[in-house]
Structure formats: structure tokens, C-alpha cells
Tab-separated table of N, CA, C and O in Angstrom:
chain	number	residue	atom	x	y	z
X	429	LYS	N	15.887	-5.247	-1.186
X	429	LYS	CA	14.684	-5.299	-0.282
X	429	LYS	C	14.167	-3.978	-0.024
X	429	LYS	O	13.024	-3.552	0.314
X	430	LEU	N	15.272	-2.682	-0.164
X	430	LEU	CA	15.180	-1.608	0.249
X	430	LEU	C	14.320	-0.845	-0.790
X	430	LEU	O	13.196	-0.075	-0.751
X	431	MET	N	14.442	-1.290	-2.101
X	431	MET	CA	13.546	-0.668	-3.282
X	431	MET	C	12.317	-1.107	-3.145
X	431	MET	O	11.384	-0.380	-3.732
X	432	GLN	N	11.766	-2.487	-2.756
X	432	GLN	CA	10.611	-2.881	-2.532
X	432	GLN	C	9.904	-1.759	-1.397
X	432	GLN	O	8.648	-1.588	-1.609
X	433	TYR	N	10.703	-1.620	-0.644
X	433	TYR	CA	9.712	-0.658	0.604
X	433	TYR	C	9.711	0.922	0.091
X	433	TYR	O	8.641	1.468	0.032
X	434	ILE	N	10.642	1.107	-0.670
X	434	ILE	CA	10.582	2.424	-1.447
X	434	ILE	C	9.549	2.791	-2.426
X	434	ILE	O	8.527	3.536	-2.627
X	435	ILE	N	9.504	1.586	-3.377
X	435	ILE	CA	8.295	1.278	-4.322
X	435	ILE	C	6.749	1.453	-3.414
X	435	ILE	O	5.933	2.086	-4.020
X	436	THR	N	6.667	0.602	-2.607
X	436	THR	CA	5.435	0.329	-1.499
X	436	THR	C	5.135	1.634	-1.203
X	436	THR	O	3.760	2.180	-1.120
X	437	PHE	N	6.080	2.335	-0.630
X	437	PHE	CA	5.642	3.807	-0.330
X	437	PHE	C	5.154	4.752	-1.296
X	437	PHE	O	4.090	5.533	-1.078
X	438	PHE	N	5.580	4.649	-2.216
X	438	PHE	CA	5.606	5.691	-3.418
X	438	PHE	C	4.140	5.542	-3.961
X	438	PHE	O	3.612	6.445	-4.027
X	439	TRP	N	3.860	4.349	-4.259
X	439	TRP	CA	2.564	3.773	-4.742
X	439	TRP	C	1.259	4.074	-3.758
X	439	TRP	O	0.164	4.756	-4.078
X	440	SER	N	1.745	3.504	-2.414
X	440	SER	CA	0.771	4.335	-1.347
X	440	SER	C	0.436	5.669	-1.235
X	440	SER	O	-0.518	6.122	-1.242
X	441	PHE	N	1.607	6.337	-1.327
X	441	PHE	CA	1.715	7.802	-1.180
X	441	PHE	C	0.624	8.519	-2.517
X	441	PHE	O	-0.205	9.244	-2.184
X	442	LEU	N	0.907	7.807	-3.658
X	442	LEU	CA	0.240	8.393	-4.867
X	442	LEU	C	-1.099	8.141	-4.789
X	442	LEU	O	-1.911	9.107	-5.041
X	443	LEU	N	-1.403	6.708	-4.405
X	443	LEU	CA	-2.815	6.380	-4.336
X	443	LEU	C	-3.788	7.095	-3.292
X	443	LEU	O	-4.790	7.460	-3.336
X	444	VAL	N	-3.108	7.075	-2.161
X	444	VAL	CA	-3.943	7.623	-0.987
X	444	VAL	C	-3.883	9.086	-1.221
X	444	VAL	O	-5.019	9.743	-0.674
X	445	THR	N	-2.926	9.797	-1.573
X	445	THR	CA	-3.195	11.276	-1.759
X	445	THR	C	-4.105	11.683	-2.970
X	445	THR	O	-4.842	12.713	-2.772
X	446	MET	N	-4.175	10.905	-3.995
X	446	MET	CA	-5.292	11.030	-5.163
X	446	MET	C	-6.708	10.803	-4.413
X	446	MET	O	-7.506	11.726	-4.635
X	447	LEU	N	-6.675	9.958	-3.650
X	447	LEU	CA	-7.986	9.526	-2.898
X	447	LEU	C	-8.511	10.602	-2.283
X	447	LEU	O	-9.628	11.098	-1.826
X	448	ASN	N	-7.325	11.000	-1.366
X	448	ASN	CA	-7.640	12.251	-0.300
X	448	ASN	C	-8.224	13.384	-1.132
X	448	ASN	O	-8.996	14.274	-0.821
X	449	TYR	N	-7.478	13.746	-2.224
X	449	TYR	CA	-8.026	14.789	-3.038
X	449	TYR	C	-9.236	14.701	-3.557
X	449	TYR	O	-10.435	15.829	-3.571
X	450	VAL	N	-9.620	13.664	-3.932
X	450	VAL	CA	-10.911	13.556	-4.574
X	450	VAL	C	-12.107	13.465	-3.747
X	450	VAL	O	-13.149	14.161	-4.102
X	451	VAL	N	-11.773	12.848	-2.624
X	451	VAL	CA	-12.669	12.873	-1.362
X	451	VAL	C	-13.159	14.279	-0.999
X	451	VAL	O	-14.228	14.515	-0.637
X	452	SER	N	-12.197	14.805	-0.737
X	452	SER	CA	-12.102	16.125	-0.373
X	452	SER	C	-12.839	17.321	-1.305
X	452	SER	O	-13.603	17.957	-0.662
X	453	SER	N	-12.638	17.007	-2.367
X	453	SER	CA	-13.562	17.627	-3.731
X	453	SER	C	-14.821	17.098	-3.522
X	453	SER	O	-15.696	18.196	-3.704
X	454	VAL	N	-15.233	16.284	-3.518
X	454	VAL	CA	-16.569	15.807	-3.461
X	454	VAL	C	-17.368	16.078	-2.345
X	454	VAL	O	-18.405	16.637	-2.184
X	455	LEU	N	-16.649	16.199	-0.826
X	455	LEU	CA	-17.398	16.425	0.293
X	455	LEU	C	-17.202	18.203	0.122
X	455	LEU	O	-17.833	18.663	1.506
X	456	ASN	N	-16.430	18.792	-0.372
X	456	ASN	CA	-16.417	20.336	-0.454
X	456	ASN	C	-15.749	20.668	0.793
X	456	ASN	O	-15.953	21.702	1.475
X	457	VAL	N	-14.294	19.915	1.189
X	457	VAL	CA	-13.581	20.474	2.295
X	457	VAL	C	-12.269	20.576	1.928
X	457	VAL	O	-12.071	20.336	0.864
X	458	THR	N	-11.605	21.335	2.752
X	458	THR	CA	-10.115	21.578	2.355
X	458	THR	C	-9.220	20.405	2.033
X	458	THR	O	-9.276	19.507	2.997
X	459	PHE	N	-8.478	20.371	1.131
X	459	PHE	CA	-7.667	19.380	0.884
X	459	PHE	C	-6.359	19.501	1.777
X	459	PHE	O	-5.613	20.584	1.902
X	460	ASP	N	-6.029	18.535	2.566
X	460	ASP	CA	-4.924	18.462	3.793
X	460	ASP	C	-4.054	17.592	3.497
X	460	ASP	O	-4.236	16.352	3.357
X	461	PHE	N	-2.818	18.025	2.853
X	461	PHE	CA	-1.726	17.252	2.095
X	461	PHE	C	-1.091	16.317	3.100
X	461	PHE	O	-0.963	15.075	2.674
X	462	MET	N	-0.915	16.908	4.378
X	462	MET	CA	-0.283	16.020	5.593
X	462	MET	C	-1.176	14.732	5.831
X	462	MET	O	-0.542	13.887	6.484
X	463	ASN	N	-2.412	15.140	6.034
X	463	ASN	CA	-3.383	13.873	6.298
X	463	ASN	C	-2.964	12.558	5.280
X	463	ASN	O	-3.125	11.308	5.753
X	464	GLY	N	-2.883	13.070	4.139
X	464	GLY	CA	-2.472	11.837	3.066
X	464	GLY	C	-1.236	11.281	3.231
X	464	GLY	O	-1.125	10.011	3.060
X	465	VAL	N	-0.319	12.060	3.440
X	465	VAL	CA	1.014	11.514	3.832
X	465	VAL	C	1.049	10.741	5.113
X	465	VAL	O	1.706	9.539	5.252
X	466	ILE	N	0.388	10.933	6.104
X	466	ILE	CA	0.184	10.239	7.268
X	466	ILE	C	-0.426	8.809	7.140
X	466	ILE	O	0.047	7.701	7.622
X	467	VAL	N	-1.640	8.931	6.359
X	467	VAL	CA	-2.520	7.764	5.942
X	467	VAL	C	-1.553	6.774	5.159
X	467	VAL	O	-1.726	5.466	5.221
X	468	SER	N	-0.866	7.338	4.140
X	468	SER	CA	-0.047	6.570	3.287
X	468	SER	C	1.071	6.013	4.056
X	468	SER	O	1.591	4.917	3.612
X	469	LEU	N	1.652	6.594	4.975
X	469	LEU	CA	2.717	5.872	5.761
X	469	LEU	C	2.067	4.721	6.593
X	469	LEU	O	2.750	3.620	6.779
X	470	VAL	N	0.731	4.733	7.294
X	470	VAL	CA	0.303	4.069	7.870
X	470	VAL	C	-0.174	2.435	6.945
X	470	VAL	O	0.021	1.650	7.288
X	471	PHE	N	-0.445	3.019	5.926
X	471	PHE	CA	-0.966	2.210	4.878
X	471	PHE	C	0.293	1.347	4.416
X	471	PHE	O	0.377	-0.167	4.440
X	472	SER	N	1.383	1.976	3.937
X	472	SER	CA	2.528	1.275	3.428
X	472	SER	C	2.886	0.348	4.657
X	472	SER	O	3.393	-0.904	4.296
X	473	VAL	N	2.870	0.779	5.828
X	473	VAL	CA	3.487	-0.227	7.088
X	473	VAL	C	2.670	-1.486	6.988
X	473	VAL	O	3.193	-2.512	7.294
X	474	LEU	N	1.256	-1.321	6.907
X	474	LEU	CA	0.633	-2.119	6.951
X	474	LEU	C	0.524	-3.162	5.812
X	474	LEU	O	0.721	-4.628	6.169
X	475	VAL	N	1.043	-2.825	4.742
X	475	VAL	CA	1.218	-3.573	3.433
X	475	VAL	C	2.432	-4.448	3.803
X	475	VAL	O	2.474	-5.581	3.135
X	476	ILE	N	3.608	-3.738	4.069
X	476	ILE	CA	4.895	-4.418	4.513
X	476	ILE	C	4.618	-5.561	5.451
X	476	ILE	O	5.336	-6.700	5.298
X	477	ILE	N	3.869	-5.488	6.567
X	477	ILE	CA	3.541	-6.418	7.691
X	477	ILE	C	2.712	-7.408	7.104
X	477	ILE	O	3.312	-8.548	7.240
X	478	ILE	N	1.867	-7.105	6.267
X	478	ILE	CA	1.166	-8.179	5.538
X	478	ILE	C	1.784	-9.119	4.771
X	478	ILE	O	1.843	-10.123	4.725
X	479	ALA	N	2.749	-8.492	4.047
X	479	ALA	CA	3.362	-9.275	2.840
X	479	ALA	C	4.640	-10.169	3.682
X	479	ALA	O	4.853	-11.257	3.091
X	480	ALA	N	5.101	-9.626	5.032
X	480	ALA	CA	5.929	-10.529	5.617
X	480	ALA	C	5.418	-11.512	6.234
X	480	ALA	O	5.990	-12.690	6.623
X	481	VAL	N	4.097	-11.203	6.691
X	481	VAL	CA	3.295	-12.458	7.329
X	481	VAL	C	2.772	-13.665	6.285
X	481	VAL	O	2.876	-14.759	6.841
X	482	ILE	N	2.502	-13.081	5.179
X	482	ILE	CA	1.744	-14.248	4.252
X	482	ILE	C	3.028	-15.143	3.801
X	482	ILE	O	4.376	-14.598	3.262
X	483	PRO	N	3.115	-16.518	3.963
X	483	PRO	CA	4.260	-17.258	3.802
X	483	PRO	C	4.448	-17.458	1.756
X	483	PRO	O	3.459	-17.475	1.164
X	484	ASN	N	5.603	-17.585	1.506
X	484	ASN	CA	6.079	-17.411	0.193
X	484	ASN	C	6.055	-19.013	-0.684
X	484	ASN	O	5.718	-19.288	-1.583
X	485	GLU	N	5.920	-20.337	0.453
X	485	GLU	CA	5.965	-21.314	0.221
X	485	GLU	C	4.548	-21.820	-0.368
X	485	GLU	O	3.769	-21.306	0.301
X	486	SER	N	4.450	-23.013	-1.174
X	486	SER	CA	3.320	-23.585	-1.433
X	486	SER	C	3.097	-24.617	-0.496
X	486	SER	O	3.816	-25.142	0.017
X	487	THR	N	1.770	-24.997	-0.557
X	487	THR	CA	1.599	-26.071	0.513
X	487	THR	C	1.421	-27.546	-0.156
X	487	THR	O	1.564	-27.227	-1.461
X	488	PRO	N	1.678	-28.379	0.447
X	488	PRO	CA	1.911	-29.689	-0.461
X	488	PRO	C	0.685	-29.845	-1.271
X	488	PRO	O	0.872	-30.727	-2.361
X	489	GLU	N	-0.500	-29.640	-0.648
X	489	GLU	CA	-1.769	-30.072	-1.846
X	489	GLU	C	-1.483	-29.230	-3.279
X	489	GLU	O	-1.713	-29.769	-4.233
X	490	VAL	N	-0.859	-27.949	-3.230
X	490	VAL	CA	-1.035	-27.124	-4.301
X	490	VAL	C	-0.009	-27.718	-5.110
X	490	VAL	O	-0.078	-27.879	-6.361
X	491	GLU	N	1.139	-28.322	-4.453
X	491	GLU	CA	2.177	-28.591	-5.112
X	491	GLU	C	1.877	-29.996	-5.920
X	491	GLU	O	2.138	-30.241	-7.011
X	492	ALA	N	0.956	-30.784	-5.395
X	492	ALA	CA	0.532	-32.060	-5.877
X	492	ALA	C	-0.333	-31.824	-6.966
X	492	ALA	O	-0.583	-32.598	-8.205
X	493	GLU	N	-1.388	-30.791	-7.106
X	493	GLU	CA	-2.326	-30.398	-7.997
X	493	GLU	C	-1.284	-29.888	-9.263
X	493	GLU	O	-1.742	-30.240	-10.436
X	494	HIS	N	-0.426	-29.036	-9.173
X	494	HIS	CA	0.413	-28.828	-10.303
X	494	HIS	C	1.540	-29.692	-10.950
X	494	HIS	O	2.069	-29.541	-12.025
X	495	HIS	N	1.568	-31.047	-10.467
X	495	HIS	CA	2.457	-31.960	-10.906
X	495	HIS	C	1.902	-32.999	-11.391
X	495	HIS	O	0.753	-33.762	-11.467
């Protein structure tokens, strides 16, 4: 379970920092590394919460269609 959180943060950090860099370059503003870190932490927490809320079990209707 811990590895799942680490990988989620890693990819969130990588993608948000890359997006932050590209957008700051396009808008011709200074690149602020800490903004990317903070947004990636928030994004990681949201992804983990959403993953915890979504059930893993299939509904009976889906089970019936696959059998």
C-alpha cells in the first residue's frame, strides 16, 4: 500500500512539474518549483481519496453480463 502512495506522488510530481514548467514558459513568467510541489501534493491526495471512494467490487448487473 505504501508503494502505491509513493508511485502516485512520483507521477503526480513529475506531470504537474512538467505542466508548470511548460505553462510558465508559454506565459513568459518565472518558473516557481515550489508551486508545482504544492499542487502535486494536493493532486496526489485527491487521487488517493478518489481511489479509496470508488468501490472495487463489480455490480451484479456487470457480473451477469460477463457470465
